[in-house]
Short mmCIF file of C-alpha atoms in Angstrom, two decimals:
data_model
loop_
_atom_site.label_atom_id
_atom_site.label_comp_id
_atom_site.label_asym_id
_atom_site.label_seq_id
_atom_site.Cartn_x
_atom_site.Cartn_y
_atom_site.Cartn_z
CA UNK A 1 54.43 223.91 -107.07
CA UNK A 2 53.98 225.52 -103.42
CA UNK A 3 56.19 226.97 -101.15
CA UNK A 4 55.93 223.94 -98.56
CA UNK A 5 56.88 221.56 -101.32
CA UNK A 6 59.76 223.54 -102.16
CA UNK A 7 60.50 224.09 -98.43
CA UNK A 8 60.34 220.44 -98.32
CA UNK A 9 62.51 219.92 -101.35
CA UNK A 10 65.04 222.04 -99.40
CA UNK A 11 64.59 224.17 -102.84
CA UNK A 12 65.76 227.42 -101.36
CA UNK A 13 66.46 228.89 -105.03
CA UNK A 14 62.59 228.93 -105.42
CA UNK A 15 62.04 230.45 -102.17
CA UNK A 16 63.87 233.17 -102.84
CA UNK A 17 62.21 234.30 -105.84
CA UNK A 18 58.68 234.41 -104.22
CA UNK A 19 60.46 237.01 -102.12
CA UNK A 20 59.40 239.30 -105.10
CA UNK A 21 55.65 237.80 -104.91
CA UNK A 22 52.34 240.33 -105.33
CA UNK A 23 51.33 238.76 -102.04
CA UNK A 24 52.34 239.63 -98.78
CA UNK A 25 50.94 236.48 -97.36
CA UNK A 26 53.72 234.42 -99.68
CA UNK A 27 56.65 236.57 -99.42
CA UNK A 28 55.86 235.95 -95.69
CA UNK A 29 55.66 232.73 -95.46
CA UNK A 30 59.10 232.19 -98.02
CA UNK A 31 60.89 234.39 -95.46
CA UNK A 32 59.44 232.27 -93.08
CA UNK A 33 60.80 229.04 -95.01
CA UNK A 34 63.98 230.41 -95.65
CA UNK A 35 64.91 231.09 -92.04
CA UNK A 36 64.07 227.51 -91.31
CA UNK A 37 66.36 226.42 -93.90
CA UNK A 38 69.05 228.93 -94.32
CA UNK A 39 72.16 228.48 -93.53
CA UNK A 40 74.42 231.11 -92.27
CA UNK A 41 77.04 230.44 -95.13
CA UNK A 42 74.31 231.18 -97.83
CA UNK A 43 75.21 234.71 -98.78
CA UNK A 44 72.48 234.89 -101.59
CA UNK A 45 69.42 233.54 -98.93
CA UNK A 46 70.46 236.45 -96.14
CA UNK A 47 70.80 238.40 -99.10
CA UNK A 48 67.32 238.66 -99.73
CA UNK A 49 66.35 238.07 -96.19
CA UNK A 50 68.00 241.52 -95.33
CA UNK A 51 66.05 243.38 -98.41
CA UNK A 52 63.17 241.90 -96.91
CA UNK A 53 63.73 243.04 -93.67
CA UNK A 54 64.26 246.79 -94.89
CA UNK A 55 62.43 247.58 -97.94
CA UNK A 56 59.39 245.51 -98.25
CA UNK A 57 56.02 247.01 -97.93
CA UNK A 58 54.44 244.90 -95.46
CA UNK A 59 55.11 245.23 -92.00
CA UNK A 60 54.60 241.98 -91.06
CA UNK A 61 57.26 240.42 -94.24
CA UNK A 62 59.80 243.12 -92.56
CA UNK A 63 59.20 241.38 -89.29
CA UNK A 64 59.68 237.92 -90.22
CA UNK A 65 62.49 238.61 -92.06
CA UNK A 66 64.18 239.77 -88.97
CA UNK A 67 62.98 236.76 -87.36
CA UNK A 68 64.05 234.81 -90.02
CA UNK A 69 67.70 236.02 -90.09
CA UNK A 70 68.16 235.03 -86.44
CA UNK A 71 66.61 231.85 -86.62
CA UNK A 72 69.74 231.30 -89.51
CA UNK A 73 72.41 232.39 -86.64
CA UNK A 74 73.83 235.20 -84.78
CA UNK A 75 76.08 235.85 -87.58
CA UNK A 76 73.12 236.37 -89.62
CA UNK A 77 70.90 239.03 -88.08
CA UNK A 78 74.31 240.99 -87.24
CA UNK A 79 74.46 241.62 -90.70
CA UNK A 80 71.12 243.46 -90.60
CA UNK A 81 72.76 245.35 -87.80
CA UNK A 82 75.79 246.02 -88.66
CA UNK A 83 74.17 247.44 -92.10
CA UNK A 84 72.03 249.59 -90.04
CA UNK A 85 74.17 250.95 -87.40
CA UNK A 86 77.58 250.91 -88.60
CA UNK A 87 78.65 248.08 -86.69
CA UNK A 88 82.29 245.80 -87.63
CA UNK A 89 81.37 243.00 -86.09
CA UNK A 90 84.90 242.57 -84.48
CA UNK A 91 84.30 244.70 -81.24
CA UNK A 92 84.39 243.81 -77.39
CA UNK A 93 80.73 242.96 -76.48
CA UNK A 94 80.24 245.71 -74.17
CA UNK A 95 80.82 248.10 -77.49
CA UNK A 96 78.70 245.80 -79.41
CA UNK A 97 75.84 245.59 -77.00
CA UNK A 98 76.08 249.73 -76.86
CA UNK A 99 75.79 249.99 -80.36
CA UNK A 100 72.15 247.80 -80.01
CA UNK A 101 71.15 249.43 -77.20
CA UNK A 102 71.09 252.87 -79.92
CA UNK A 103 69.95 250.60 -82.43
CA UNK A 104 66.63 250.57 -80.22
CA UNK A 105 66.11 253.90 -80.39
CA UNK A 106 66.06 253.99 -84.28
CA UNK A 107 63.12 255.44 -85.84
CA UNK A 108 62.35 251.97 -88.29
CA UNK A 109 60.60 249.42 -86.08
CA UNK A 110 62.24 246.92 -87.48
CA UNK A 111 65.74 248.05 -86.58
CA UNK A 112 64.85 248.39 -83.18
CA UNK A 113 63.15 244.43 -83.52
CA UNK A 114 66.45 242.95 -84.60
CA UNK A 115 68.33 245.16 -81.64
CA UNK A 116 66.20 243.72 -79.38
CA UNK A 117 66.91 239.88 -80.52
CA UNK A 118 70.90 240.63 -80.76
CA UNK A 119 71.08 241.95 -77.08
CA UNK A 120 68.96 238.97 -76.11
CA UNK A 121 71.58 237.31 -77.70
CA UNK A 122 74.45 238.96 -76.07
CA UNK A 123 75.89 237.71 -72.80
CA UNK A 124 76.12 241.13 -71.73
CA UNK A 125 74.03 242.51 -68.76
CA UNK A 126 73.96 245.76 -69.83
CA UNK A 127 71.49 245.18 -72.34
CA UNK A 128 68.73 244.33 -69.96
CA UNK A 129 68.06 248.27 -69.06
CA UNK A 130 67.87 249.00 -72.57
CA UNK A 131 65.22 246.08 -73.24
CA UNK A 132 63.22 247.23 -70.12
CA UNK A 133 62.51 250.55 -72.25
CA UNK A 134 61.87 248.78 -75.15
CA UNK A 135 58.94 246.84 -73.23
CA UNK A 136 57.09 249.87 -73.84
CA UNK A 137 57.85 250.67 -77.32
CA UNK A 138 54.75 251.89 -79.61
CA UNK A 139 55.48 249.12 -81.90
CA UNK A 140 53.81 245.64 -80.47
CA UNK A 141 56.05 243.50 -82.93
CA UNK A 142 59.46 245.56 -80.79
CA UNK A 143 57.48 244.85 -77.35
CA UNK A 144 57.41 241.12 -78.90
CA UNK A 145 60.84 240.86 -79.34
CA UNK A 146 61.57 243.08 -76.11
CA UNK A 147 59.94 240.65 -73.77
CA UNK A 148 61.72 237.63 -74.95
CA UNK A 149 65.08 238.65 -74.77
CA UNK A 150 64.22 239.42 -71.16
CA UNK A 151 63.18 236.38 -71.12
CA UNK A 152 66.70 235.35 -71.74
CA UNK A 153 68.44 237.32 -69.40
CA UNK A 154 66.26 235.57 -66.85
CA UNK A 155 66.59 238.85 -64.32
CA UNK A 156 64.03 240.04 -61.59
CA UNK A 157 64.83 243.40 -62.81
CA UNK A 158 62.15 242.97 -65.72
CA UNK A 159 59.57 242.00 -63.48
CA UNK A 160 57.73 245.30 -63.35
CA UNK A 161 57.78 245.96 -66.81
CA UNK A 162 56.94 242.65 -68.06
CA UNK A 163 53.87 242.30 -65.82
CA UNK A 164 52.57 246.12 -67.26
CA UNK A 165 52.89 243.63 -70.89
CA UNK A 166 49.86 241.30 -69.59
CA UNK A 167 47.55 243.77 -70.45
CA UNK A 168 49.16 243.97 -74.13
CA UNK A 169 47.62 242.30 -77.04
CA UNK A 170 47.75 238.79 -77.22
CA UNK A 171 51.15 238.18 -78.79
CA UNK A 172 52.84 240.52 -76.47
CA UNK A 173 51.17 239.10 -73.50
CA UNK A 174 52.13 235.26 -74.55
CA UNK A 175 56.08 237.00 -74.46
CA UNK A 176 55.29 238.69 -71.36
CA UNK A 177 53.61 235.18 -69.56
CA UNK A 178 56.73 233.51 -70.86
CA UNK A 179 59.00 235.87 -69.63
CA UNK A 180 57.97 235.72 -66.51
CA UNK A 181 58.19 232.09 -66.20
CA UNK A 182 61.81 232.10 -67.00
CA UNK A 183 62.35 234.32 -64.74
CA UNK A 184 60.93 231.96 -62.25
CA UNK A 185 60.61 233.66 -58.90
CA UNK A 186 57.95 234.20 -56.98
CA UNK A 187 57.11 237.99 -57.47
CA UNK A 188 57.64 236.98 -61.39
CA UNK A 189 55.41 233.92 -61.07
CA UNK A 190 52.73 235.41 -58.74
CA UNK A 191 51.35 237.71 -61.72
CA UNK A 192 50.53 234.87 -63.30
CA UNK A 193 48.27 233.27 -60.96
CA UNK A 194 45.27 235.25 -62.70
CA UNK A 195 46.30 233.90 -66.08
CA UNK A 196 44.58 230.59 -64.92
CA UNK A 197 41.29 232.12 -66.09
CA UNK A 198 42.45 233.85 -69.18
CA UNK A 199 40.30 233.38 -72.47
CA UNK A 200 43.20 232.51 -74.44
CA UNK A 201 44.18 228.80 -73.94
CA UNK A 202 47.84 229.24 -74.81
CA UNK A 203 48.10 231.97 -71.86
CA UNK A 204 46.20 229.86 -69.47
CA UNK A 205 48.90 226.63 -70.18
CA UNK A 206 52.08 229.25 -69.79
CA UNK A 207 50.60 230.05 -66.53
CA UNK A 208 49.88 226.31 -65.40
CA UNK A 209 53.21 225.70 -67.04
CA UNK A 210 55.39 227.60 -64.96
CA UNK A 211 53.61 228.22 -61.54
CA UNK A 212 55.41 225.04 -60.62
CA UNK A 213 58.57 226.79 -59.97
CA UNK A 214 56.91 228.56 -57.14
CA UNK A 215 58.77 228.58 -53.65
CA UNK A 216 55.51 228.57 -51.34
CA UNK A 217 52.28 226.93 -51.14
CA UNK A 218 50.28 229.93 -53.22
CA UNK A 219 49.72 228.08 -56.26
CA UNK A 220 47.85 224.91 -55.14
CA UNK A 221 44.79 225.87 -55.04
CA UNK A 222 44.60 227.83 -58.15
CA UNK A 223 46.45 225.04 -59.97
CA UNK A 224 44.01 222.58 -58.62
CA UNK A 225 41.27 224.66 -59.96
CA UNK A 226 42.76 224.72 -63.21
CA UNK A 227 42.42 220.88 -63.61
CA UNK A 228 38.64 221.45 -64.26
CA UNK A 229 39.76 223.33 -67.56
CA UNK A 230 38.94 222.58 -70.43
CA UNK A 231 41.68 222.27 -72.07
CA UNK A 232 43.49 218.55 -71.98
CA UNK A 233 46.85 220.70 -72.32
CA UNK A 234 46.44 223.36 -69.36
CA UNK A 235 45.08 220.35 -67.47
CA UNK A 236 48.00 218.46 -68.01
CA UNK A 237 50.42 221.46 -67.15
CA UNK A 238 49.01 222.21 -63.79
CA UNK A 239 49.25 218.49 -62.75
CA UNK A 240 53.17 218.84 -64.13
CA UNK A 241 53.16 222.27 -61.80
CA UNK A 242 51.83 220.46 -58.83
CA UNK A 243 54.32 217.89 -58.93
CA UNK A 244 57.02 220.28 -59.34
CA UNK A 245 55.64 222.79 -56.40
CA UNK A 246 56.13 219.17 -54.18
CA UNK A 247 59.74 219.27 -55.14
CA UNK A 248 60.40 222.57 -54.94
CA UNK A 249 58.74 223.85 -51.71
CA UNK A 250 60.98 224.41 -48.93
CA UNK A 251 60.54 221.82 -45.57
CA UNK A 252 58.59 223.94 -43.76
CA UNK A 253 56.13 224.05 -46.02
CA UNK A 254 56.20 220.58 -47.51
CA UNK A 255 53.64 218.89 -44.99
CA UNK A 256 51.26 221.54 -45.37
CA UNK A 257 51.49 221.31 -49.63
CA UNK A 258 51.35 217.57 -49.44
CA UNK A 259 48.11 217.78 -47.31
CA UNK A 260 46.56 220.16 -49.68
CA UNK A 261 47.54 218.49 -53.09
CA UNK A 262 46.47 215.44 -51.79
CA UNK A 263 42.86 217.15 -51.01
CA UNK A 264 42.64 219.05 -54.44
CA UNK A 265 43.90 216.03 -56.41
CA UNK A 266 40.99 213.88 -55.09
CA UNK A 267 38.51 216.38 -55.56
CA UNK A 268 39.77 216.11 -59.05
CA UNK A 269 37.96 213.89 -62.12
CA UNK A 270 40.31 210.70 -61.85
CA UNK A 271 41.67 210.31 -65.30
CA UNK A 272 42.33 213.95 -65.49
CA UNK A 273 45.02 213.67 -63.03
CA UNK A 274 45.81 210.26 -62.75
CA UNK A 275 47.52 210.19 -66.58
CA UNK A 276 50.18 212.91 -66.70
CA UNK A 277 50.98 211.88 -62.90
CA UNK A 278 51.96 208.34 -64.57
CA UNK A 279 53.31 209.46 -67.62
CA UNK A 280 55.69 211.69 -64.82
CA UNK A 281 56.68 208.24 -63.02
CA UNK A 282 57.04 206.21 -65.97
CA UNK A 283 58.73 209.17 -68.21
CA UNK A 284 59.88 211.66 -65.84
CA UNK A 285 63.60 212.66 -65.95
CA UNK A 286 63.91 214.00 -62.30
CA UNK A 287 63.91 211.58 -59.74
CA UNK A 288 62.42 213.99 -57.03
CA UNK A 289 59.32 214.42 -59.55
CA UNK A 290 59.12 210.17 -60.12
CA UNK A 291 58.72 209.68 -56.40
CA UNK A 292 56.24 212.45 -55.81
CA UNK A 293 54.43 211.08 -58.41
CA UNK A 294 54.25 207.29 -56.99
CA UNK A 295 53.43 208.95 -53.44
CA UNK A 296 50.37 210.93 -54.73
CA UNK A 297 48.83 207.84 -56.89
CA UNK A 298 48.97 205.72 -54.09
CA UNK A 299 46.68 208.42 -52.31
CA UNK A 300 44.50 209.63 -54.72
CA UNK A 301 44.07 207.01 -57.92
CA UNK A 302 41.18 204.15 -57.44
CA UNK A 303 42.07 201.11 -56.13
CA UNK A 304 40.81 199.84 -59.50
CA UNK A 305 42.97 202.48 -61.72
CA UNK A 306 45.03 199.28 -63.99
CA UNK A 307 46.92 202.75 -65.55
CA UNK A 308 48.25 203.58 -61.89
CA UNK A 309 48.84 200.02 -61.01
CA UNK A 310 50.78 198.42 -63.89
CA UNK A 311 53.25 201.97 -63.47
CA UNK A 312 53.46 201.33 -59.60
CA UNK A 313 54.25 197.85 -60.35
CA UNK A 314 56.61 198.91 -63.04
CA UNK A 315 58.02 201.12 -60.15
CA UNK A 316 59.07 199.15 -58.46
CA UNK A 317 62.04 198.20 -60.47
CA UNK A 318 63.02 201.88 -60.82
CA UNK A 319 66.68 202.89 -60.34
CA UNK A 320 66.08 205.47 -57.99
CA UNK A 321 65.82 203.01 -55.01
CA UNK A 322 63.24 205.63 -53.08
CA UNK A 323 60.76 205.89 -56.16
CA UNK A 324 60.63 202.02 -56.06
CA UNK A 325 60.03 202.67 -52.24
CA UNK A 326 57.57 204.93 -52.32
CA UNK A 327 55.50 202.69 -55.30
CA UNK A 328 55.33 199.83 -52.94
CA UNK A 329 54.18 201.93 -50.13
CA UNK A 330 51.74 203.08 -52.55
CA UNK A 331 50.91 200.06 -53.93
CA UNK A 332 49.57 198.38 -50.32
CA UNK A 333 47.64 201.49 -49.75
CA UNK A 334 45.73 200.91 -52.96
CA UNK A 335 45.39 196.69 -52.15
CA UNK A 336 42.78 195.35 -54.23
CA UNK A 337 42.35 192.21 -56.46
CA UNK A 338 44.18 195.03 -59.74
CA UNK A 339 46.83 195.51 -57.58
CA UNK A 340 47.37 191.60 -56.20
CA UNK A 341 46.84 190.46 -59.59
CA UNK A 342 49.71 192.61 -60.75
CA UNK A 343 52.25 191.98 -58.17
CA UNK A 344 51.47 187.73 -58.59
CA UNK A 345 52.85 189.13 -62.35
CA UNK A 346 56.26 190.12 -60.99
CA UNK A 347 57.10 188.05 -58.31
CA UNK A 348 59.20 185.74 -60.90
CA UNK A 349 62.85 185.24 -61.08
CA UNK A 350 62.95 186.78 -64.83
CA UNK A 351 61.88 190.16 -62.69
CA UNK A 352 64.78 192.10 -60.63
CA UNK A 353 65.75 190.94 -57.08
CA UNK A 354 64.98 194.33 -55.62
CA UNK A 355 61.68 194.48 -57.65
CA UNK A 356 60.67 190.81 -56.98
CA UNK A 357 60.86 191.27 -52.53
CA UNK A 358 58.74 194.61 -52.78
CA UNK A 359 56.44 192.89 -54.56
CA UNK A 360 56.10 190.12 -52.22
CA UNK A 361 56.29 192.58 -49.07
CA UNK A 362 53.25 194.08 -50.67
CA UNK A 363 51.69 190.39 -51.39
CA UNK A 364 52.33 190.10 -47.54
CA UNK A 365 49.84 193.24 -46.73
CA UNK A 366 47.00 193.19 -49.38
CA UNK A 367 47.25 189.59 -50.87
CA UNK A 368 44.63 186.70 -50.64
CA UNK A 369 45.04 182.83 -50.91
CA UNK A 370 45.80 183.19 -54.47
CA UNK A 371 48.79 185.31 -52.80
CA UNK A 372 49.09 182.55 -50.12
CA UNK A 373 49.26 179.86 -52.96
CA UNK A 374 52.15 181.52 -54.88
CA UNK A 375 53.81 182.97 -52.64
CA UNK A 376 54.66 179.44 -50.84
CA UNK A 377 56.32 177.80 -53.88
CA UNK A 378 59.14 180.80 -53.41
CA UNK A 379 60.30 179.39 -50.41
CA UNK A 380 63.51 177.99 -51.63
CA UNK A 381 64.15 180.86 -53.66
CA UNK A 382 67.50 181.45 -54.78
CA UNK A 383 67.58 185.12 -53.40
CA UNK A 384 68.08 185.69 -49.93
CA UNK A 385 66.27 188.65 -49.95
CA UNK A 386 63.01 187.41 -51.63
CA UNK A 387 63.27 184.28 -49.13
CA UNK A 388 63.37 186.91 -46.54
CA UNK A 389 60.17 188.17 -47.61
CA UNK A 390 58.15 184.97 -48.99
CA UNK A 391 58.76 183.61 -44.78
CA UNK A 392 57.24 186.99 -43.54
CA UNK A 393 54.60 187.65 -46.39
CA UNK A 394 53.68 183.33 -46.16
CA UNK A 395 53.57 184.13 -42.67
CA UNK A 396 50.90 186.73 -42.52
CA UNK A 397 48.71 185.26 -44.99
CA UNK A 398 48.51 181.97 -43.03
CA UNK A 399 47.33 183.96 -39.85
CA UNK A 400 44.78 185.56 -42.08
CA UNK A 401 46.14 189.20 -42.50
CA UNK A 402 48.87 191.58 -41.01
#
């Protein structure tokens, strides 16, 4: 039977005995298994994990191992630790997070991995100095583990020495790109502005991923560029980025970043941006990113686009009362026959009162006789507000336009 189907069996008993495999590719991937499904109460599974970690052959086993024993829990890889360096376990942080910081000057690489994790770990700022070093330990798989716990700590501090890491090997640099994005400031981010053209797909989406946290206009254009990759995923990210640079840029700059995302977007093939900027309006968490969303289709999708249409109409039921806003202001820039032939769809007392009057204020702009037709059997409507409307909207049409 294999590993996965004992994995999947939750058969740990079985995993633990190909920790004495011939093959280094097994007794990695049952470490790897184990930490998935250990639990921090299973003496015998850490047990082994903690032999693995300092007496197997194989580098790469003694790595996962450590990786393994942290995915199981804190209390897990301290036992590594506190094996290796003498540490109780019961002591202040500050002591604890001293004791690591030695721990990463040990001469067994693997010591000095599983310091690294525990001070990521620790809510002690200390730590961060000690990790900085480690960012240029001889060991890549330390460096690894280095650059993610700064990751953690989230501090401009590590700036410097995570940027030297983009030149590492690919691993390292992934860390580093990360790193950097949790960070999330500006001299963090702007490194990563020439990881839009980097060979390695997974770099160039970290990049696109996390230049949207960017508090200037910078990143526009090279986001922009990046939605001519070829990758579906870094395309997606940058349009994800480019919403989030509208949100985030301060007022000064926000007229100037509108004009320019609205130029690059358009310049853009259609369906590449058009579907993650509605799956942000019709899935997006953040209100800020919903209405940014409907503002930009109504300026950049096709009049013809049924995907941006049906989640404008859709919109225009939305809680947030300014994302329903800015999707019928979006919606009569579009007009069309799509876009009337939607809004005839909604203007029906089983839709929302709030919903149903945008959609005949839009009628009003960009409708046609069908419009005209429709709209004049709502005239005793129950709702003030869509009454309100159907007069003005029957109004327009009559006199041939607004």
């Amino acid at each position: 039977m294999s590993l996965y189907q004992h994995a999947r069996d939750g058969n740990v008993e079985r995993l633990r005995d190909a920790l004495g495999s011939d093959s280094a590719a097994v007794r990695k991937r049952a470490v790897e298994f184990l930490g998935e499904l250990g639990d921090v109460d299973e003496q015998a599974t850490i047990d082994g994990l903690l032999r693995a970690a300092t007496t197997d052959d194989d580098p790469e086993v003694r790595g996962a191992a450590v990786d393994a024993l942290d995915e199981i829990g804190e209390a897990a890889l301290e036992q590594l630790l506190a094996e290796l360096t003498g540490t109780s376990g019961s002591e202040a942080e500050w002591v604890t997070a001293r004791k690591f910081a030695r721990a990463l000057q040990a001469d067994r690489p693997e010591l000095r991995m599983a310091a690294a994790r525990a001070l990521g770990r620790l809510d002690d700022a200390s730590g961060l100095q000690h990790l900085v070093k480690a960012l240029s330990d001889e060991d890549p798989r330390v460096r690894l583990r280095a650059c993610e716990a700064c990751g953690t700590f989230a501090d401009p501090r590590a700036v410097p020495g995570l940027t030297e890491r983009l030149d590492d090997e690919p691993r390292v640099k992934r860390a580093a790109a990360n790193a950097l994005g949790s960070i999330g400031t500006d001299g963090a981010l702007a490194p990563l502005l020439d990881l839009l053209g980097d060979s390695d797909e997974s770099i160039r989406r970290i990049a696109a991923g996390a230049l949207g946290k960017a508090n200037n206009p910078e990143p526009v254009e090279p986001l922009a560029r990046a939605l001519g990759d070829e990758s579906a995923v870094v395309r997606n990210a940058a349009v994800y980025s480019i919403i989030e640079l509208l949100s985030n840029v301060p007022t000064q700059h926000s007229h100037a970043v509108r004009d320019r995302v609205v130029s690059e977007l358009k310049a853009a093939d259609d369906d590449t941006v058009v579907e993650p900027l509605v799956e942000i309006l019709t899935e997006g968490q953040q209100s800020r990113q919903r209405r940014n969303a409907a503002w930009i289709l109504g300026r950049i999708a096709e009049p013809q686009s049924a995907l941006a249409v049906e989640a404008l109409a859709d919109a225009l039921a939305d809680d947030d009362p300014q994302t329903a806003q800015f999707a019928a202001t979006s919606l009569k820039s579009l007009g069309g026959p799509v876009v009337e032939d939607r809004l005839l769809d909604r203007v029906g007392t089983e839709h929302p009162e709030d919903a149903r009057a945008k959609a005949v204020f839009v009628l009003g702009q960009i409708g046609g006789q069908e419009s005209l037709n429709r709209l004049e059997s709502f005239t005793d409507d129950d709702s003030t507000a869509v009454r309100k409307r159907v007069f003005s909207a029957v109004s327009k049409l009559r006199a041939g336009g607004p």
